[in-house]
Amino acid sequence: MQFLQSLNPSQFKAVTHQQGPLFVVAGAGTGKTKTLTSRIAYLILNHVDPKRILALTFTNKAAREMKERVISMTGPHAFQTWLYTFHAFGLQVLRKHIQTLPYGYRPNFTVIDEEDGKKIISEQIKALGLDSKQYSVRALKHLIALYKSKRMDQFERTDEEKIYQKYQDFLKAENLVDFDDLLIYTYELFENHKDIR
């Protein structure tokens, strides 16, 4: 484990930590990625099954870089490490378990992007017979994302709630999920299904 020699004392302490959870706070440029990838490599080289290691990050670039670093330190069996962005992790979980949720989804669902979501919202406004000039589709998409992520109980205006409901019904009927659903549905699975968690 030659990589351990390149760590400073704080990094070394975090990488080789033995018992229970460890919370590390570090500013920009302090070697967080180096510490995390070294920790993962350390675990693998100390006989922790790579399939039982989960590391999440915000960008695809960071996830790729971290995986490459771990593989270079430990070898190809590190490919089995769960090292993803939050959304990609949700996608992996939902591909296996989405049919467990009570919404009628099938594992071959399609993920829509922001532009697809806006188009669907626009279509639902028309389907409800509402005046599309009264609504900013972009603002509604943002409001729907906020509603989902905060798990709110209701909208301020009833028309917005109708549009949201019609949007969600359309997604479910067409076996579609948006980026917010990747997070929300994964959370729901983990919260309600201990066996999957």
mmCIF file of C-alpha atoms in Angstrom:
data_model
loop_
_atom_site.group_PDB
_atom_site.id
_atom_site.type_symbol
_atom_site.label_atom_id
_atom_site.label_comp_id
_atom_site.label_asym_id
_atom_site.label_seq_id
_atom_site.Cartn_x
_atom_site.Cartn_y
_atom_site.Cartn_z
ATOM 1 C CA MET A 1 0.000 0.000 0.000
ATOM 2 C CA GLN A 2 2.501 2.485 -1.219
ATOM 3 C CA PHE A 3 -0.163 5.169 -1.658
ATOM 4 C CA LEU A 4 -0.377 5.520 2.140
ATOM 5 C CA GLN A 5 3.090 7.085 2.161
ATOM 6 C CA SER A 6 1.867 10.069 0.139
ATOM 7 C CA LEU A 7 -0.786 11.021 2.722
ATOM 8 C CA ASN A 8 -0.376 13.741 5.328
ATOM 9 C CA PRO A 9 -1.126 12.784 8.986
ATOM 10 C CA SER A 10 -4.796 13.908 8.849
ATOM 11 C CA GLN A 11 -5.398 12.074 5.574
ATOM 12 C CA PHE A 12 -3.658 8.960 6.904
ATOM 13 C CA LYS A 13 -5.853 9.012 10.011
ATOM 14 C CA ALA A 14 -9.032 9.246 7.890
ATOM 15 C CA VAL A 15 -7.923 6.561 5.417
ATOM 16 C CA THR A 16 -6.967 4.016 8.092
ATOM 17 C CA HIS A 17 -9.870 4.750 10.502
ATOM 18 C CA GLN A 18 -11.127 1.463 11.978
ATOM 19 C CA GLN A 19 -14.282 1.752 14.092
ATOM 20 C CA GLY A 20 -17.626 3.358 13.283
ATOM 21 C CA PRO A 21 -18.487 6.348 11.129
ATOM 22 C CA LEU A 22 -16.037 9.145 10.428
ATOM 23 C CA PHE A 23 -17.022 12.679 9.423
ATOM 24 C CA VAL A 24 -14.326 14.609 7.560
ATOM 25 C CA VAL A 25 -14.554 18.359 6.944
ATOM 26 C CA ALA A 26 -12.070 19.828 4.467
ATOM 27 C CA GLY A 27 -11.852 22.922 2.314
ATOM 28 C CA ALA A 28 -11.068 23.266 -1.379
ATOM 29 C CA GLY A 29 -7.696 21.928 -2.482
ATOM 30 C CA THR A 30 -7.016 19.980 0.728
ATOM 31 C CA GLY A 31 -7.006 16.537 -0.882
ATOM 32 C CA LYS A 32 -10.556 15.311 -0.239
ATOM 33 C CA THR A 33 -10.629 13.222 -3.427
ATOM 34 C CA LYS A 34 -7.215 11.759 -2.664
ATOM 35 C CA THR A 35 -8.376 10.878 0.848
ATOM 36 C CA LEU A 36 -11.628 9.284 -0.320
ATOM 37 C CA THR A 37 -10.038 7.250 -3.096
ATOM 38 C CA SER A 38 -7.243 6.154 -0.757
ATOM 39 C CA ARG A 39 -9.863 5.124 1.812
ATOM 40 C CA ILE A 40 -11.700 3.010 -0.758
ATOM 41 C CA ALA A 41 -8.435 1.420 -1.927
ATOM 42 C CA TYR A 42 -7.433 0.771 1.694
ATOM 43 C CA LEU A 43 -10.743 -0.991 2.372
ATOM 44 C CA ILE A 44 -10.472 -3.142 -0.748
ATOM 45 C CA LEU A 45 -6.869 -4.104 0.014
ATOM 46 C CA ASN A 46 -7.997 -5.032 3.535
ATOM 47 C CA HIS A 47 -10.505 -7.550 2.163
ATOM 48 C CA VAL A 48 -13.682 -5.473 2.101
ATOM 49 C CA ASP A 49 -15.801 -6.674 -0.819
ATOM 50 C CA PRO A 50 -15.791 -3.861 -3.435
ATOM 51 C CA LYS A 51 -19.526 -4.481 -4.036
ATOM 52 C CA ARG A 52 -20.152 -3.387 -0.428
ATOM 53 C CA ILE A 53 -18.489 0.010 -0.878
ATOM 54 C CA LEU A 54 -20.570 3.018 -1.925
ATOM 55 C CA ALA A 55 -19.121 6.433 -2.770
ATOM 56 C CA LEU A 56 -21.268 9.229 -4.203
ATOM 57 C CA THR A 57 -20.261 12.505 -5.790
ATOM 58 C CA PHE A 58 -21.943 15.312 -7.721
ATOM 59 C CA THR A 59 -20.431 15.156 -11.212
ATOM 60 C CA ASN A 60 -19.761 12.432 -13.760
ATOM 61 C CA LYS A 61 -16.227 13.768 -14.156
ATOM 62 C CA ALA A 62 -15.489 13.385 -10.432
ATOM 63 C CA ALA A 63 -17.004 9.882 -10.334
ATOM 64 C CA ARG A 64 -14.914 8.783 -13.341
ATOM 65 C CA GLU A 65 -11.750 10.288 -11.888
ATOM 66 C CA MET A 66 -12.304 8.622 -8.509
ATOM 67 C CA LYS A 67 -12.981 5.220 -10.077
ATOM 68 C CA GLU A 68 -9.840 5.497 -12.231
ATOM 69 C CA ARG A 69 -7.746 6.361 -9.184
ATOM 70 C CA VAL A 70 -9.117 3.460 -7.135
ATOM 71 C CA ILE A 71 -8.531 1.008 -9.988
ATOM 72 C CA SER A 72 -4.961 2.243 -10.428
ATOM 73 C CA MET A 73 -4.334 1.654 -6.698
ATOM 74 C CA THR A 74 -6.041 -1.729 -6.351
ATOM 75 C CA GLY A 75 -6.528 -3.337 -9.753
ATOM 76 C CA PRO A 76 -9.545 -4.260 -11.865
ATOM 77 C CA HIS A 77 -11.664 -5.821 -9.087
ATOM 78 C CA ALA A 78 -12.352 -2.232 -7.968
ATOM 79 C CA PHE A 79 -14.703 -1.994 -10.975
ATOM 80 C CA GLN A 80 -17.337 -3.530 -8.685
ATOM 81 C CA THR A 81 -17.216 -0.567 -6.289
ATOM 82 C CA TRP A 82 -20.422 1.474 -6.247
ATOM 83 C CA LEU A 83 -18.861 4.795 -7.227
ATOM 84 C CA TYR A 84 -21.410 7.037 -8.941
ATOM 85 C CA THR A 85 -23.060 10.417 -9.036
ATOM 86 C CA PHE A 86 -26.204 10.590 -6.889
ATOM 87 C CA HIS A 87 -28.412 10.339 -9.991
ATOM 88 C CA ALA A 88 -26.447 7.456 -11.546
ATOM 89 C CA PHE A 89 -26.647 5.583 -8.237
ATOM 90 C CA GLY A 90 -30.417 6.107 -8.170
ATOM 91 C CA LEU A 91 -30.623 4.808 -11.724
ATOM 92 C CA GLN A 92 -28.712 1.632 -10.774
ATOM 93 C CA VAL A 93 -30.992 0.966 -7.810
ATOM 94 C CA LEU A 94 -34.199 1.707 -9.694
ATOM 95 C CA ARG A 95 -33.277 -0.513 -12.653
ATOM 96 C CA LYS A 96 -33.333 -3.427 -10.203
ATOM 97 C CA HIS A 97 -36.150 -2.411 -7.860
ATOM 98 C CA ILE A 98 -38.513 0.195 -9.355
ATOM 99 C CA GLN A 99 -41.282 -2.375 -9.792
ATOM 100 C CA THR A 100 -41.377 -2.634 -5.973
ATOM 101 C CA LEU A 101 -42.855 0.884 -5.820
ATOM 102 C CA PRO A 102 -46.652 1.134 -6.098
ATOM 103 C CA TYR A 103 -46.615 3.244 -9.291
ATOM 104 C CA GLY A 104 -46.648 0.609 -12.019
ATOM 105 C CA TYR A 105 -43.139 1.255 -13.322
ATOM 106 C CA ARG A 106 -41.228 -1.393 -15.267
ATOM 107 C CA PRO A 107 -37.417 -1.789 -15.077
ATOM 108 C CA ASN A 108 -36.952 -0.608 -18.674
ATOM 109 C CA PHE A 109 -38.135 2.925 -17.820
ATOM 110 C CA THR A 110 -36.685 5.893 -19.709
ATOM 111 C CA VAL A 111 -35.060 8.878 -17.993
ATOM 112 C CA ILE A 112 -36.153 12.223 -19.423
ATOM 113 C CA ASP A 113 -34.042 15.371 -19.351
ATOM 114 C CA GLU A 114 -35.055 18.926 -18.440
ATOM 115 C CA GLU A 115 -36.178 19.818 -21.965
ATOM 116 C CA ASP A 116 -38.350 16.698 -22.231
ATOM 117 C CA GLY A 117 -39.878 17.593 -18.860
ATOM 118 C CA LYS A 118 -40.726 21.129 -20.000
ATOM 119 C CA LYS A 119 -42.322 19.809 -23.192
ATOM 120 C CA ILE A 120 -44.467 17.354 -21.211
ATOM 121 C CA ILE A 121 -45.547 20.117 -18.798
ATOM 122 C CA SER A 122 -46.513 22.312 -21.736
ATOM 123 C CA GLU A 123 -48.609 19.479 -23.185
ATOM 124 C CA GLN A 124 -50.340 18.920 -19.826
ATOM 125 C CA ILE A 125 -51.249 22.612 -19.550
ATOM 126 C CA LYS A 126 -52.977 22.332 -22.942
ATOM 127 C CA ALA A 127 -54.627 19.004 -22.020
ATOM 128 C CA LEU A 128 -56.145 20.661 -18.930
ATOM 129 C CA GLY A 129 -57.548 23.467 -21.097
ATOM 130 C CA LEU A 130 -55.545 26.105 -19.234
ATOM 131 C CA ASP A 131 -54.180 29.252 -20.871
ATOM 132 C CA SER A 132 -50.527 28.425 -21.624
ATOM 133 C CA LYS A 133 -49.709 32.157 -21.752
ATOM 134 C CA GLN A 134 -50.390 32.394 -18.001
ATOM 135 C CA TYR A 135 -47.651 29.905 -17.132
ATOM 136 C CA SER A 136 -43.912 29.903 -17.438
ATOM 137 C CA VAL A 137 -43.069 26.282 -18.229
ATOM 138 C CA ARG A 138 -39.543 26.806 -16.920
ATOM 139 C CA ALA A 139 -40.856 28.185 -13.611
ATOM 140 C CA LEU A 140 -43.358 25.321 -13.342
ATOM 141 C CA LYS A 141 -40.623 22.735 -13.951
ATOM 142 C CA HIS A 142 -38.570 24.364 -11.195
ATOM 143 C CA LEU A 143 -41.614 24.419 -8.894
ATOM 144 C CA ILE A 144 -42.319 20.726 -9.566
ATOM 145 C CA ALA A 145 -38.687 19.841 -8.828
ATOM 146 C CA LEU A 146 -38.881 21.832 -5.597
ATOM 147 C CA TYR A 147 -42.177 20.186 -4.670
ATOM 148 C CA LYS A 148 -40.720 16.709 -5.210
ATOM 149 C CA SER A 149 -37.405 17.309 -3.478
ATOM 150 C CA LYS A 150 -38.945 18.958 -0.416
ATOM 151 C CA ARG A 151 -41.736 16.342 -0.341
ATOM 152 C CA MET A 152 -44.273 19.103 0.149
ATOM 153 C CA ASP A 153 -47.940 18.336 0.763
ATOM 154 C CA GLN A 154 -49.555 20.828 -1.584
ATOM 155 C CA PHE A 155 -49.033 23.635 -4.057
ATOM 156 C CA GLU A 156 -49.974 27.230 -3.427
ATOM 157 C CA ARG A 157 -52.353 27.330 -6.409
ATOM 158 C CA THR A 158 -54.717 24.515 -7.391
ATOM 159 C CA ASP A 159 -53.974 24.814 -11.128
ATOM 160 C CA GLU A 160 -50.279 24.230 -10.448
ATOM 161 C CA GLU A 161 -51.164 21.117 -8.487
ATOM 162 C CA LYS A 162 -53.368 19.872 -11.353
ATOM 163 C CA ILE A 163 -50.503 20.388 -13.814
ATOM 164 C CA TYR A 164 -48.112 18.568 -11.473
ATOM 165 C CA GLN A 165 -50.522 15.645 -11.039
ATOM 166 C CA LYS A 166 -51.106 15.388 -14.789
ATOM 167 C CA TYR A 167 -47.331 15.531 -15.390
ATOM 168 C CA GLN A 168 -46.704 12.733 -12.877
ATOM 169 C CA ASP A 169 -49.564 10.641 -14.248
ATOM 170 C CA PHE A 170 -48.145 11.022 -17.759
ATOM 171 C CA LEU A 171 -44.652 9.973 -16.612
ATOM 172 C CA LYS A 172 -46.006 6.878 -14.871
ATOM 173 C CA ALA A 173 -48.271 5.905 -17.784
ATOM 174 C CA GLU A 174 -45.380 6.233 -20.253
ATOM 175 C CA ASN A 175 -42.798 4.530 -17.973
ATOM 176 C CA LEU A 176 -40.746 7.740 -17.725
ATOM 177 C CA VAL A 177 -38.821 9.224 -14.798
ATOM 178 C CA ASP A 178 -37.192 12.626 -14.485
ATOM 179 C CA PHE A 179 -33.946 13.452 -12.674
ATOM 180 C CA ASP A 180 -35.805 14.280 -9.452
ATOM 181 C CA ASP A 181 -37.542 10.894 -9.519
ATOM 182 C CA LEU A 182 -34.158 9.134 -9.634
ATOM 183 C CA LEU A 183 -33.446 10.557 -6.178
ATOM 184 C CA ILE A 184 -36.948 10.576 -4.696
ATOM 185 C CA TYR A 185 -37.867 7.019 -5.719
ATOM 186 C CA THR A 186 -34.521 5.642 -4.524
ATOM 187 C CA TYR A 187 -35.032 7.372 -1.182
ATOM 188 C CA GLU A 188 -38.576 5.988 -1.000
ATOM 189 C CA LEU A 189 -37.325 2.457 -1.678
ATOM 190 C CA PHE A 190 -34.674 2.722 1.031
ATOM 191 C CA GLU A 191 -37.085 4.278 3.498
ATOM 192 C CA ASN A 192 -39.813 1.667 3.037
ATOM 193 C CA HIS A 193 -37.911 -1.506 2.102
ATOM 194 C CA LYS A 194 -35.209 -2.503 4.548
ATOM 195 C CA ASP A 195 -34.308 -5.563 2.453
ATOM 196 C CA ILE A 196 -33.457 -3.374 -0.564
ATOM 197 C CA ARG A 197 -31.641 -0.822 1.624
#
